Amino acid sequence: MVRRLREERGLSQEDFAALTGHHRTYVGFLERGERSPNIETVERIALALELRASDLLREAGY
């Protein structure tokens, strides 16, 4: 879901990682579901995607 939203906004994985303050490989782990983000990371991802964290969580099914 994060990957789809990132790609819809035309962001490369590297650019997205820079916006979130994380390394590109960590973003890849998140996109593949190999890591679960903490609440701070959820907030950073939401901001990078220009969403509210609650909307991001809702999109993810929470």
C-alpha positions as a printed Julia matrix, in Angstrom:
62×3 Matrix{Float64}:
  0.0    0.0    0.0
  2.82   2.41   0.81
  4.45   1.55  -2.49
  1.25   2.23  -4.43
  0.74   5.59  -2.7
  4.4    6.53  -3.25
  4.24   5.62  -6.92
  0.94   7.49  -7.39
  2.76  10.61  -6.23
  5.63  10.0   -8.63
  8.22   9.55  -5.92
 11.21   7.26  -6.31
 12.08   5.07  -3.37
 15.18   7.21  -2.76
 13.24  10.48  -2.81
 10.57   9.02  -0.55
 13.21   7.73   1.86
 14.77  11.19   2.03
 11.38  12.74   2.81
 10.79  10.29   5.64
 14.32  10.47   7.04
 14.89   6.76   6.54
 17.25   4.76   4.37
 16.0    3.46   1.01
 16.47  -0.14   2.11
 14.22   0.41   5.14
 11.54   1.85   2.86
 11.84  -1.3    0.75
 11.38  -3.46   3.84
  8.23  -1.49   4.74
  6.83  -1.72   1.22
  7.33  -5.5    1.15
  5.83  -5.91   4.63
  9.1   -7.2    6.07
  9.14  -4.54   8.8
  6.4   -2.87  10.8
  6.75   0.87  11.36
  6.48   2.47  14.78
  4.08   5.39  15.26
  6.78   7.99  14.55
  7.56   6.32  11.23
  3.85   6.16  10.38
  3.67   9.92  10.95
  6.74  10.54   8.76
  5.33   8.38   5.98
  1.97  10.13   6.18
  3.61  13.56   5.96
  5.71  12.48   2.98
  2.53  11.24   1.26
  0.65  14.4    2.23
 -1.85  12.43   4.29
 -2.92  12.41   7.91
 -1.55   9.47   9.87
 -5.11   8.36  10.63
 -5.91   8.29   6.9
 -2.79   6.25   6.21
 -3.72   3.76   8.91
 -7.28   3.56   7.6
 -5.93   2.9    4.09
 -3.88   0.07   5.59
 -6.99  -1.43   7.17
 -6.51  -0.35  10.79
